[in-house]
Coordinates of C-alpha atoms and ligand atoms in Angstrom, one line a residue:
X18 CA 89.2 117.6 91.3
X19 CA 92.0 119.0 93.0
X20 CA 95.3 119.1 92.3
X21 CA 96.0 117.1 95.4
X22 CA 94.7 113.7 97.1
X23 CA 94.4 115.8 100.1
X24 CA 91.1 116.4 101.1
X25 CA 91.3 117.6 104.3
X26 CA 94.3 118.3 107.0
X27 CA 93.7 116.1 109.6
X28 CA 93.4 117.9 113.4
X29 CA 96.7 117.3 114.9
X30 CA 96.2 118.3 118.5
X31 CA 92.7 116.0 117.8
X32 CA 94.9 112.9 116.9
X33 CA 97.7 113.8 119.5
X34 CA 94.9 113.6 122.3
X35 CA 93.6 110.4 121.2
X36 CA 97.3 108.9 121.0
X37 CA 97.8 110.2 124.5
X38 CA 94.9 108.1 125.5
X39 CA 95.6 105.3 123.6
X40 CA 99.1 104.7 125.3
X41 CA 97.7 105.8 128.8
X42 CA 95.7 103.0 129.1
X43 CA 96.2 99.1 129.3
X44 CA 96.8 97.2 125.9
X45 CA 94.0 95.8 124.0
X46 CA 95.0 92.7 122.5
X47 CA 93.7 89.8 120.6
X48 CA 92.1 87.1 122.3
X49 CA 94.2 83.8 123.1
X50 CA 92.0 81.6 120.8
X51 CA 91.9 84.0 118.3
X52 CA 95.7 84.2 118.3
X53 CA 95.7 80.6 118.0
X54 CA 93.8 80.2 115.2
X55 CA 96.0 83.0 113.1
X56 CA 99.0 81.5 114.0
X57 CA 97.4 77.9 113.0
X58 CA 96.6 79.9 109.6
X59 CA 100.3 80.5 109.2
X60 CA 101.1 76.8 109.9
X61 CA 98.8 75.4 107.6
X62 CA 98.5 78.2 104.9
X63 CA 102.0 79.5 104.4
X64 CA 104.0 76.5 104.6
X65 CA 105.9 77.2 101.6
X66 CA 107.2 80.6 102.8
X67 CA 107.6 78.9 106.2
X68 CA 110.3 76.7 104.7
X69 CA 111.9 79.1 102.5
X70 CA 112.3 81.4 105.6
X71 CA 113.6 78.7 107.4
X72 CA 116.4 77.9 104.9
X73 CA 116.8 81.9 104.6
X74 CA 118.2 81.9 108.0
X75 CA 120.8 79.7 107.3
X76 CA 122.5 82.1 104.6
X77 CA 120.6 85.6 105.2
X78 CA 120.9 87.9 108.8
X79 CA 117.5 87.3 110.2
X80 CA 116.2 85.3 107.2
X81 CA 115.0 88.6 105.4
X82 CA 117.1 91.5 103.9
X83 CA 114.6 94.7 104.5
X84 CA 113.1 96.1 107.6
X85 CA 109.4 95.7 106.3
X86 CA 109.9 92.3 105.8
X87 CA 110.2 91.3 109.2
X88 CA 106.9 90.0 109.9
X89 CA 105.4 87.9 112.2
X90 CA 105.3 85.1 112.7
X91 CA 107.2 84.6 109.7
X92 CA 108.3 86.3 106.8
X93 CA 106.2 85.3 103.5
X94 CA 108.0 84.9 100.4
X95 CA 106.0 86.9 97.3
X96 CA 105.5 85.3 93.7
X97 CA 103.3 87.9 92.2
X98 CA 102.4 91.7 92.5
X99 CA 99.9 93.4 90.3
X100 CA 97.8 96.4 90.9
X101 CA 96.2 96.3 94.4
X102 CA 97.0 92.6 94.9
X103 CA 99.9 90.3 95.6
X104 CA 100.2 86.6 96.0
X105 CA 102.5 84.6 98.3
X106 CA 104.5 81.1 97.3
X107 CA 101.6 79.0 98.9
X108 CA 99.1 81.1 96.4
X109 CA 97.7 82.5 98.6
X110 CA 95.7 86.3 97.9
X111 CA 96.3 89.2 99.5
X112 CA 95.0 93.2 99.3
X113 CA 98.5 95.0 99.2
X114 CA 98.6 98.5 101.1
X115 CA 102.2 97.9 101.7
X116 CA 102.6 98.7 98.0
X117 CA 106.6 98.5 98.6
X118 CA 106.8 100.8 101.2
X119 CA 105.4 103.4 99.1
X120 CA 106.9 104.3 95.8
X121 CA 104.2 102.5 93.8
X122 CA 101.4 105.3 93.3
X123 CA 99.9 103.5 90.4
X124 CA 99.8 100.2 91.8
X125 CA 102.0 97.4 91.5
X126 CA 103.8 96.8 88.3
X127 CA 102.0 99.1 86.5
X128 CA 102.1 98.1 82.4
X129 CA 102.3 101.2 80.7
X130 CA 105.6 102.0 82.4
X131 CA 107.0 98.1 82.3
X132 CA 106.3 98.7 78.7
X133 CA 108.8 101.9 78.6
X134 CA 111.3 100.0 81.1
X135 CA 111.3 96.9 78.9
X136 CA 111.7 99.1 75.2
X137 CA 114.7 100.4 77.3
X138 CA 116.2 97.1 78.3
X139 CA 115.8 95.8 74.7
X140 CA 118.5 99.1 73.5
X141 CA 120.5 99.6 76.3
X142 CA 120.3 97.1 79.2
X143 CA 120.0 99.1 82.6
X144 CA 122.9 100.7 82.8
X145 CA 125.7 102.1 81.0
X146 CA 127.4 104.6 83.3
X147 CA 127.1 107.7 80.8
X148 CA 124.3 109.9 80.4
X149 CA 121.0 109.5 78.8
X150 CA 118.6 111.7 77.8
X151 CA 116.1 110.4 80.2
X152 CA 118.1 111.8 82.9
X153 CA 117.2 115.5 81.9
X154 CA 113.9 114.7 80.8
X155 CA 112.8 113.9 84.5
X156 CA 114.8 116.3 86.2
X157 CA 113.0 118.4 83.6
X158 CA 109.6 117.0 84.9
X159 CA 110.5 117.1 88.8
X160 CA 111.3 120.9 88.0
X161 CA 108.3 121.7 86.7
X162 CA 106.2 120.2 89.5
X163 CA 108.4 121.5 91.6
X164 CA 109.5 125.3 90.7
X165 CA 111.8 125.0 94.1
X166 CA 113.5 122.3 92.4
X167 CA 116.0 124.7 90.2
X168 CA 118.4 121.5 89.9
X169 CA 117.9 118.0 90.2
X170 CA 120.6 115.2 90.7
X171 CA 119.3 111.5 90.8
X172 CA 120.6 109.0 93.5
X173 CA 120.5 105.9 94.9
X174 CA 118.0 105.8 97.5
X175 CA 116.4 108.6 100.0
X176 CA 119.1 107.7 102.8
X177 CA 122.0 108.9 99.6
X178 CA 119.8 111.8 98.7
X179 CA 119.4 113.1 102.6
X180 CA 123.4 112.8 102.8
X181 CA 123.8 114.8 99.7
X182 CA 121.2 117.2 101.0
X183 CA 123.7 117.6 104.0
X184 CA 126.4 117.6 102.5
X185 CA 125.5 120.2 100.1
X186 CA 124.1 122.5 103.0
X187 CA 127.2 122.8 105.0
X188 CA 128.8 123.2 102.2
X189 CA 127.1 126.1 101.3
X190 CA 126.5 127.7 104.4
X191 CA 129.8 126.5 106.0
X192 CA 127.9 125.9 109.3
X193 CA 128.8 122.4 110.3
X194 CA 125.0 121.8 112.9
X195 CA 122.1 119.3 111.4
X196 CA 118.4 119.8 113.5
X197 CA 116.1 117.1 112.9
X198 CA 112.8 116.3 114.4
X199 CA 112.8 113.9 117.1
X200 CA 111.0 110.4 116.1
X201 CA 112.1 111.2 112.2
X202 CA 112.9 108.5 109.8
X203 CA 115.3 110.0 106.9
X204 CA 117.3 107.0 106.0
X205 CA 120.0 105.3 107.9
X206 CA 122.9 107.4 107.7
X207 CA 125.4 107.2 109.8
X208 CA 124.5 110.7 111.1
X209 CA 120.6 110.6 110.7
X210 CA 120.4 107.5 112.7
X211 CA 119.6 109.7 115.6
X212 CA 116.5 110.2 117.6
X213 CA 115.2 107.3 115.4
X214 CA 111.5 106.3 115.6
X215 CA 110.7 107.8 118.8
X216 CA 111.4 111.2 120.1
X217 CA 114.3 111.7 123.1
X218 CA 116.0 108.9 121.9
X219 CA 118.8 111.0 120.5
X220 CA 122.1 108.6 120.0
X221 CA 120.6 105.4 121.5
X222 CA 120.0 103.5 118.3
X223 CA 123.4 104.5 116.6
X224 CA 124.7 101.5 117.1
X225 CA 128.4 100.6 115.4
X226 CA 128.0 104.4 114.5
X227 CA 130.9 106.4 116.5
X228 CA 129.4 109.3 118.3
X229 CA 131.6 112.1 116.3
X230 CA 129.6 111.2 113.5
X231 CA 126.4 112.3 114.6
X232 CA 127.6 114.8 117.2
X233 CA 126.3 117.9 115.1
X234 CA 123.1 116.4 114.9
X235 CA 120.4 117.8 117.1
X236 CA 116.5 116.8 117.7
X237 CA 114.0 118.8 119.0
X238 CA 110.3 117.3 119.7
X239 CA 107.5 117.4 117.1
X240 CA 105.6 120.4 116.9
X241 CA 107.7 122.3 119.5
X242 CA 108.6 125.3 117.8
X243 CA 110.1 127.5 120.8
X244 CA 112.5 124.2 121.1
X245 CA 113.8 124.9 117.5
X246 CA 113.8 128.4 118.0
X247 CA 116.2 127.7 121.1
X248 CA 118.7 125.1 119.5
X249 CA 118.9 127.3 116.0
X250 CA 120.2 130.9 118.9
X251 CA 122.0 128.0 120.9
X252 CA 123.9 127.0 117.5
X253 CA 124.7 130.8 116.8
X254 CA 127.6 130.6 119.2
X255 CA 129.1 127.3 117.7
X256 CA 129.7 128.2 113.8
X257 CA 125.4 127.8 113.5
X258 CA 123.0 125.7 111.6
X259 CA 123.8 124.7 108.5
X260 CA 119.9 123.2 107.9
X261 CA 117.0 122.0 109.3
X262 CA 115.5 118.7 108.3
X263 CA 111.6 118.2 108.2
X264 CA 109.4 115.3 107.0
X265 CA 106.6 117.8 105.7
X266 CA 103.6 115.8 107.3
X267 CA 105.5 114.9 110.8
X268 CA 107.8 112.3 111.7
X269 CA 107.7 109.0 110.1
X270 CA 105.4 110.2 107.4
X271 CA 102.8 111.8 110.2
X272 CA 102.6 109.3 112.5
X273 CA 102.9 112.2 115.1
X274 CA 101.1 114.5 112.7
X275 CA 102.6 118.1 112.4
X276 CA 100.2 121.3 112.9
X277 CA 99.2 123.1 109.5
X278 CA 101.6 125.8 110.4
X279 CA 104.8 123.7 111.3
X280 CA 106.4 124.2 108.0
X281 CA 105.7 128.0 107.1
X282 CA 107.2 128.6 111.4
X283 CA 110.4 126.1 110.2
X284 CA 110.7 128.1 106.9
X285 CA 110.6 131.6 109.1
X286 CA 113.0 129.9 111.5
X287 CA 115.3 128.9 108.9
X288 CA 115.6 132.5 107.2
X289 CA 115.8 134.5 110.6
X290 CA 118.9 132.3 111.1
X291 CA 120.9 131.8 107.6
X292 CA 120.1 128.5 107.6
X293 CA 118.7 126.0 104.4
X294 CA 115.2 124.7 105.3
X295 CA 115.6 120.8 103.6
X296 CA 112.3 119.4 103.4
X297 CA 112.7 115.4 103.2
X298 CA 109.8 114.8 100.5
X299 CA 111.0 111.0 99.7
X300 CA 107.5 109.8 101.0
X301 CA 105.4 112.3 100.1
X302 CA 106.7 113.5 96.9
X303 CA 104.3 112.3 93.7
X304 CA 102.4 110.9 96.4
X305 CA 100.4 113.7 97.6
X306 CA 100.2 115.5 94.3
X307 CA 102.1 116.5 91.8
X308 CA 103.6 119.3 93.4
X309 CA 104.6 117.6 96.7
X310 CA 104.2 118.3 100.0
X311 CA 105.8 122.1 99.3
X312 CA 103.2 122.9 96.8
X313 CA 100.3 121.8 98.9
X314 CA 101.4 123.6 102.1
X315 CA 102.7 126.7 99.5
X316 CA 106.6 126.3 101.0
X317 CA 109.3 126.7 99.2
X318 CA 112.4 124.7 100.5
X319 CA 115.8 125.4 99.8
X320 CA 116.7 121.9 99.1
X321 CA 114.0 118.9 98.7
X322 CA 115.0 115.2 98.7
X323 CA 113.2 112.7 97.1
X324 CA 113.0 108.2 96.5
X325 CA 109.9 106.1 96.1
X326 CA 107.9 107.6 93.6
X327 CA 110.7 109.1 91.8
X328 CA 111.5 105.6 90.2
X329 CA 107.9 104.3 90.1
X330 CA 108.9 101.1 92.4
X331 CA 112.0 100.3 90.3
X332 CA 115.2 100.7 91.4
X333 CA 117.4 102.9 92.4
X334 CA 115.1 105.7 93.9
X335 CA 116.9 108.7 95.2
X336 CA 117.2 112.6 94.1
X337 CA 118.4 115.5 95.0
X338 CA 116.6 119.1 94.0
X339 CA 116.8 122.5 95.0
X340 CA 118.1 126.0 94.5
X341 CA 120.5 126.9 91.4
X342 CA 123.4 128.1 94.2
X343 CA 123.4 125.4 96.7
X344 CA 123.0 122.6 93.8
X345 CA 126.1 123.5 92.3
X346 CA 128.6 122.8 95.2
X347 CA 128.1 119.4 93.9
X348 CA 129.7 120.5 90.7
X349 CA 131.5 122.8 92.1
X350 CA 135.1 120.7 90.8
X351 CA 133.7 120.5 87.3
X352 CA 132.0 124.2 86.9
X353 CA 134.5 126.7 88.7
X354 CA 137.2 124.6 90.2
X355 CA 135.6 125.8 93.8
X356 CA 135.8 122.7 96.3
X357 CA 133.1 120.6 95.5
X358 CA 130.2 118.4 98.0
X359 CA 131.1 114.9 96.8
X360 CA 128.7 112.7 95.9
X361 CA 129.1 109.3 94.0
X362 CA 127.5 106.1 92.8
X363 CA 127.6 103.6 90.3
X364 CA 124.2 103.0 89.6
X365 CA 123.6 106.8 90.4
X366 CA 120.7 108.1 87.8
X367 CA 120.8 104.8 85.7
X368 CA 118.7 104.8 82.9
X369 CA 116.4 102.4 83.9
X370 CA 115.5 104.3 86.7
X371 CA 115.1 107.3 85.0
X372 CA 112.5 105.7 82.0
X373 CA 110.9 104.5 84.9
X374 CA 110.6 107.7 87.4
X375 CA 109.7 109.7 84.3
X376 CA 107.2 107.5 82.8
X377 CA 105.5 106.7 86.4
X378 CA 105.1 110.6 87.2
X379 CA 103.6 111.6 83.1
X380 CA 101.3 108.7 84.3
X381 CA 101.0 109.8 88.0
X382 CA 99.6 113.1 86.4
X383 CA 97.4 111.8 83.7
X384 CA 95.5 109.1 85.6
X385 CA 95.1 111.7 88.6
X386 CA 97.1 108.7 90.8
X387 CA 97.3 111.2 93.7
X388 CA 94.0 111.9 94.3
X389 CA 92.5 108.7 93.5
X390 CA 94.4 107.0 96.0
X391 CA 93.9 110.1 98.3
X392 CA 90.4 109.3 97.6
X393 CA 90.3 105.6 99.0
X394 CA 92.8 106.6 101.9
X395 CA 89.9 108.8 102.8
X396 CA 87.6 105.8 102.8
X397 CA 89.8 103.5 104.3
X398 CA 90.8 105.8 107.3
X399 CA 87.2 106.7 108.1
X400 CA 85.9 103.1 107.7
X401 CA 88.5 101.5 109.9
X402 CA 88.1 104.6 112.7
X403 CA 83.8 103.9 112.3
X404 CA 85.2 100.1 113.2
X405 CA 86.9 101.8 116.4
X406 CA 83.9 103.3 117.4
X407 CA 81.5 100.9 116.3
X408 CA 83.4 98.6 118.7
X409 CA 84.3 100.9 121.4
X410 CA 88.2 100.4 120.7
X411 CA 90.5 103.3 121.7
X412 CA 92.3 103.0 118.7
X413 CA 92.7 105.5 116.1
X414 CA 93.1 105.4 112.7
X415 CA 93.4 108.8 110.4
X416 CA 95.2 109.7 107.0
X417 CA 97.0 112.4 105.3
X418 CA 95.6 111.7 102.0
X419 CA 97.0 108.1 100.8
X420 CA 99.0 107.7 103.7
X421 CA 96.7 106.2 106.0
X422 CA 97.4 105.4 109.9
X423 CA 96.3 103.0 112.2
X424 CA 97.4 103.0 115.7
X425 CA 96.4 100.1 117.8
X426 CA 99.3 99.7 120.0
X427 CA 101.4 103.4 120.2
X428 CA 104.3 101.7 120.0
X429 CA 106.1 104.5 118.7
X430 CA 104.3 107.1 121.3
X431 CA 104.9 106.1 124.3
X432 CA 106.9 109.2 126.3
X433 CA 110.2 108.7 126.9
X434 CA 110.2 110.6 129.9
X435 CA 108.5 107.5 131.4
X436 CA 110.9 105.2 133.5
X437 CA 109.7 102.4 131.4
X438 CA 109.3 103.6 128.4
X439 CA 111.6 101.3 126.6
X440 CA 109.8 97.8 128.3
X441 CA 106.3 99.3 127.1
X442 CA 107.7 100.4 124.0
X443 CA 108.7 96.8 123.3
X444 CA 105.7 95.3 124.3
X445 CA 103.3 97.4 122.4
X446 CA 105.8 96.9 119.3
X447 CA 105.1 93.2 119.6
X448 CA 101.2 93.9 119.9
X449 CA 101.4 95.7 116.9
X450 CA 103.0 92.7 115.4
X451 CA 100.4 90.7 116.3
X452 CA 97.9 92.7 115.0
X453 CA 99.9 92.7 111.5
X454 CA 99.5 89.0 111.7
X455 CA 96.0 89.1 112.1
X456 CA 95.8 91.7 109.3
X457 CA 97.9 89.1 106.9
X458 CA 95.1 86.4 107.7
X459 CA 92.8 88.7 106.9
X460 CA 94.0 89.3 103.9
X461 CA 95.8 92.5 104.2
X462 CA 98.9 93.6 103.9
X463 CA 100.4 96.4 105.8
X464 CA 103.4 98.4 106.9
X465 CA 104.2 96.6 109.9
X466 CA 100.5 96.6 111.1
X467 CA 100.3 100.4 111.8
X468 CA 100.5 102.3 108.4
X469 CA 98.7 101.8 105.2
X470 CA 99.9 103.2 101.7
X471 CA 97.1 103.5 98.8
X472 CA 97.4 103.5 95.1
X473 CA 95.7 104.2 91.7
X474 CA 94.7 100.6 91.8
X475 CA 92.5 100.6 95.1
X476 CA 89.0 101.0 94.0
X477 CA 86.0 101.3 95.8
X478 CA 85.6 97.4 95.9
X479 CA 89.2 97.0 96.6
X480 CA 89.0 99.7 99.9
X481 CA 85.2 97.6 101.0
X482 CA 86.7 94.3 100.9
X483 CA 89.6 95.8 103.1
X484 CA 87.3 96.7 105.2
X485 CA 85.8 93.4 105.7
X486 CA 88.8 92.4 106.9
X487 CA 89.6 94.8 108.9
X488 CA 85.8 94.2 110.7
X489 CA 87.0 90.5 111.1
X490 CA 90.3 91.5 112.8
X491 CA 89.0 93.7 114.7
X492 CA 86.3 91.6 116.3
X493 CA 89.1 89.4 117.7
X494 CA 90.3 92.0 120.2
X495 CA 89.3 91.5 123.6
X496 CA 86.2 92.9 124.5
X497 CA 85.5 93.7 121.2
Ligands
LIG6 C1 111.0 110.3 105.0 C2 112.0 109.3 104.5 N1 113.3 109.8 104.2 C3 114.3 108.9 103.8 C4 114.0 107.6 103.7 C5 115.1 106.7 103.2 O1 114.8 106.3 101.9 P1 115.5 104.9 101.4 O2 114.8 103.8 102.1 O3 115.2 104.9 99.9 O4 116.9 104.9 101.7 C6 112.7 107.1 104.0 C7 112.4 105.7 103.8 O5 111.4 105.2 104.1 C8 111.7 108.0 104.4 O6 110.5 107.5 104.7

């Protein structure tokens, strides 16, 4: 087997050319008395979480406190989590691909590593602000999966390790200019909330976030290399680029999937002009194997950040790695008494979430998680695209491994060039909630009804009844 759960690289241009089509044309929604019935099925089956989000309105912004959670036509309130399943207040069963927005590689509440987490709590509680040994013994582990990973400091969360990434790279190179790729998710930032979610969108979702904040951040569309070329000469003239930004597999985990060759161009890029290539491995780190994205493409990034899968689903998940030189400016104060990158955080590299990162990855490695769940992201993607064509639906469905996409609407592809982008964007945002709430009836749970995340847990019965579901759902489009 190999190292990774990548069996193939999907075709980008392929994919690209079906996406085109698939926002060219007219929606394809689900039929009115289908809708009807999976809204009745909400009524009458989720009436518990249906009053508990009710009363969460009253005392919570929006009734729910994460983005994921927002799902229509109601939020459901979660008892129960175990491998491949979880189980709502009303008891009701469902296949879980959200699998907590991905850190979860060997399912959900995996009990080897509760075991480690709980021996922990019984000697130490979670926290005691000093350090423990399990800190070094995973930044021991991340280094030795990841030989670009010289140093290794653990955060918060992915948004805390992409602004210590920053931080530490114009620090280091003294250039003050951030690119990104346009339609590129890397936390919420005050100056990476920026071209959010769809490409050409530059500042217009920084709301409450003053523009001098993100003013040295730049975008450039996926895949358009001669673009990046441009803006990395253009910076030359105004103090340059201190990095470049990537998410390894395209923006928003691939959802506009990069060419093979994206990275190792970026990489050139990056030397030709002084500047640190950061490659933003929070979703795909321990995910695709265990040597991340870098070790499957055969990059080596100057700085990496990581969250998810670096605390096994517990919290706090966030890390910083990279090369010996640029590392240190964050210990710059303590080590020479050079100016240092600061970087903070109470909770920063607790030991609970250290027992918890280093236990999930020795058992990420020995249960070959990656390429299991590789394995039935295979599955999945080519059953639910044999659906498509069975049924003669335009949409597409394709996966990088155990990331697996389905695209029924395009929300986030529609071209922003078009007059009405934003109106279309919206409504094929809401089809694609609809079609996450015909998923949930179904039985299935999934990132906001266009991406699917697999695990150690999904087994070839798990990934067949999926599909069942997804035949059902499927036949309630129109003209299906
Ligand atoms: C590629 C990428 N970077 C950064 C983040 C931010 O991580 P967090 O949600 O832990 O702050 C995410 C979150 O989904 C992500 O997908």
């Amino acid at each position: 087997m190999s190292e990774y759960g990548m069996t193939h690289w999907p075709d980008a241009d392929d994919i690209l050319a079906r996406l085109d089509n698939l926002v060219k044309q007219p929606m394809r929604r689900i039929r009115p008395d289908r809708l009807a019935g999976y809204t009745q099925w909400f009524d009458t089956r989720c009436a518990g979480s249906k009053a508990l989000n009710e009363e969460a309105r009253k005392f919570i912004p929006g009734g729910v406190q994460h983005n994921l959670s927002f799902n229509h036509p109601f939020p459901l309130a979660y008892t129960r989590a175990e491998g491949a399943y979880l189980w709502d207040v009303d008891g009701n069963q469902y296949i879980d691909f959200l699998q907590a927005g991905g850190p979860t590689m060997l399912g959900s509440n995996y009990a080897p590593v509760r075991a480690k987490v709980l021996e922990l709590l019984e000697h130490c509680g979670p926290c005691t602000g000093l350090f423990h040994e399990y800190e070094l013994k995973l930044a021991e582990l991340v280094s030795r999966h990841m030989p670009s990973v010289e140093m290794f400091r653990m955060l918060g969360s992915g948004t805390e390790a992409v602004m210590a990434a920053i931080r530490a790279a114009r620090t280091f190179t003294d250039k003050a200019k951030v690119i990104k790729v346009g339609g590129a998710y890397h936390g919420w930032s005050d100056q990476m909330v920026y071209a959010l979610h769809i490409p050409g969108t530059g500042a217009m979702e920084a709301v409450g976030i003053p523009r001098g904040c993100n003013k040295d951040t730049l975008e450039f569309f996926p895949n358009d290399l001669e673009a990046l070329a441009a803006l990395l000469d253009k910076n030359e003239d105004k103090g340059g680029t201190a990095c470049v930004i990537v998410e390894p597999f395209g923006p928003e985990s691939g959802t506009r999937p990069n060419r093979k060759d994206f990275n190792h161009k970026v990489r050139e890029l990056c030397d030709a002009h002084g500047s640190l290539m950061i490659f933003d491995e929070v979703v795909t780190g321990f995910r695709v194997g265990m040597g991340g994205a870098q070790g499957y493409f055969g990059i080596k990034p100057d700085l990496t950040t990581f969250g998810k899968c670096i605390a096994g689903g517990y919290p706090a998940a966030g890390g910083l790695g990279g090369r010996r030189d640029v590392m240190s400016v964050l210990a710059a104060g303590v080590e020479s008494g050079k100016a240092r990158a600061y970087v903070g955080g109470t909770l920063s590299a607790n030991p609970l979430s250290c027992v918890a990162g280093y236990w999930s990855l020795i058992e990420t490695e020995r249960t070959q998680a990656c390429q299991k769940a590789g394995r039935a992201g295979d599955l999945l993607a080519k059953g639910i695209q044999d659906i498509f064509d069975r049924k003669n639906l335009p949409f597409v469905a394709w996966n990088h491994g155990s990331i697996v996409h389905l695209e029924t609407s395009g929300a986030m592809l529609v071209d922003i060039m078009n007059p009405d982008a934003l109106g279309e964007a919206t409504s094929r945002k809401h089809m694609m909630e609809q079609m996450g709430m015909a998923y949930t009836a179904e039985g299935i749970i999934t990132i906001a009804g266009s991406r699917l995340y697999t695990s150690l847990a999904d087994t070839d019965e798990v990934v067949e009844a999926a599909l069942a579901g997804f035949e059902r759902a499927f036949s309630s489009i129109e003209g299906a």
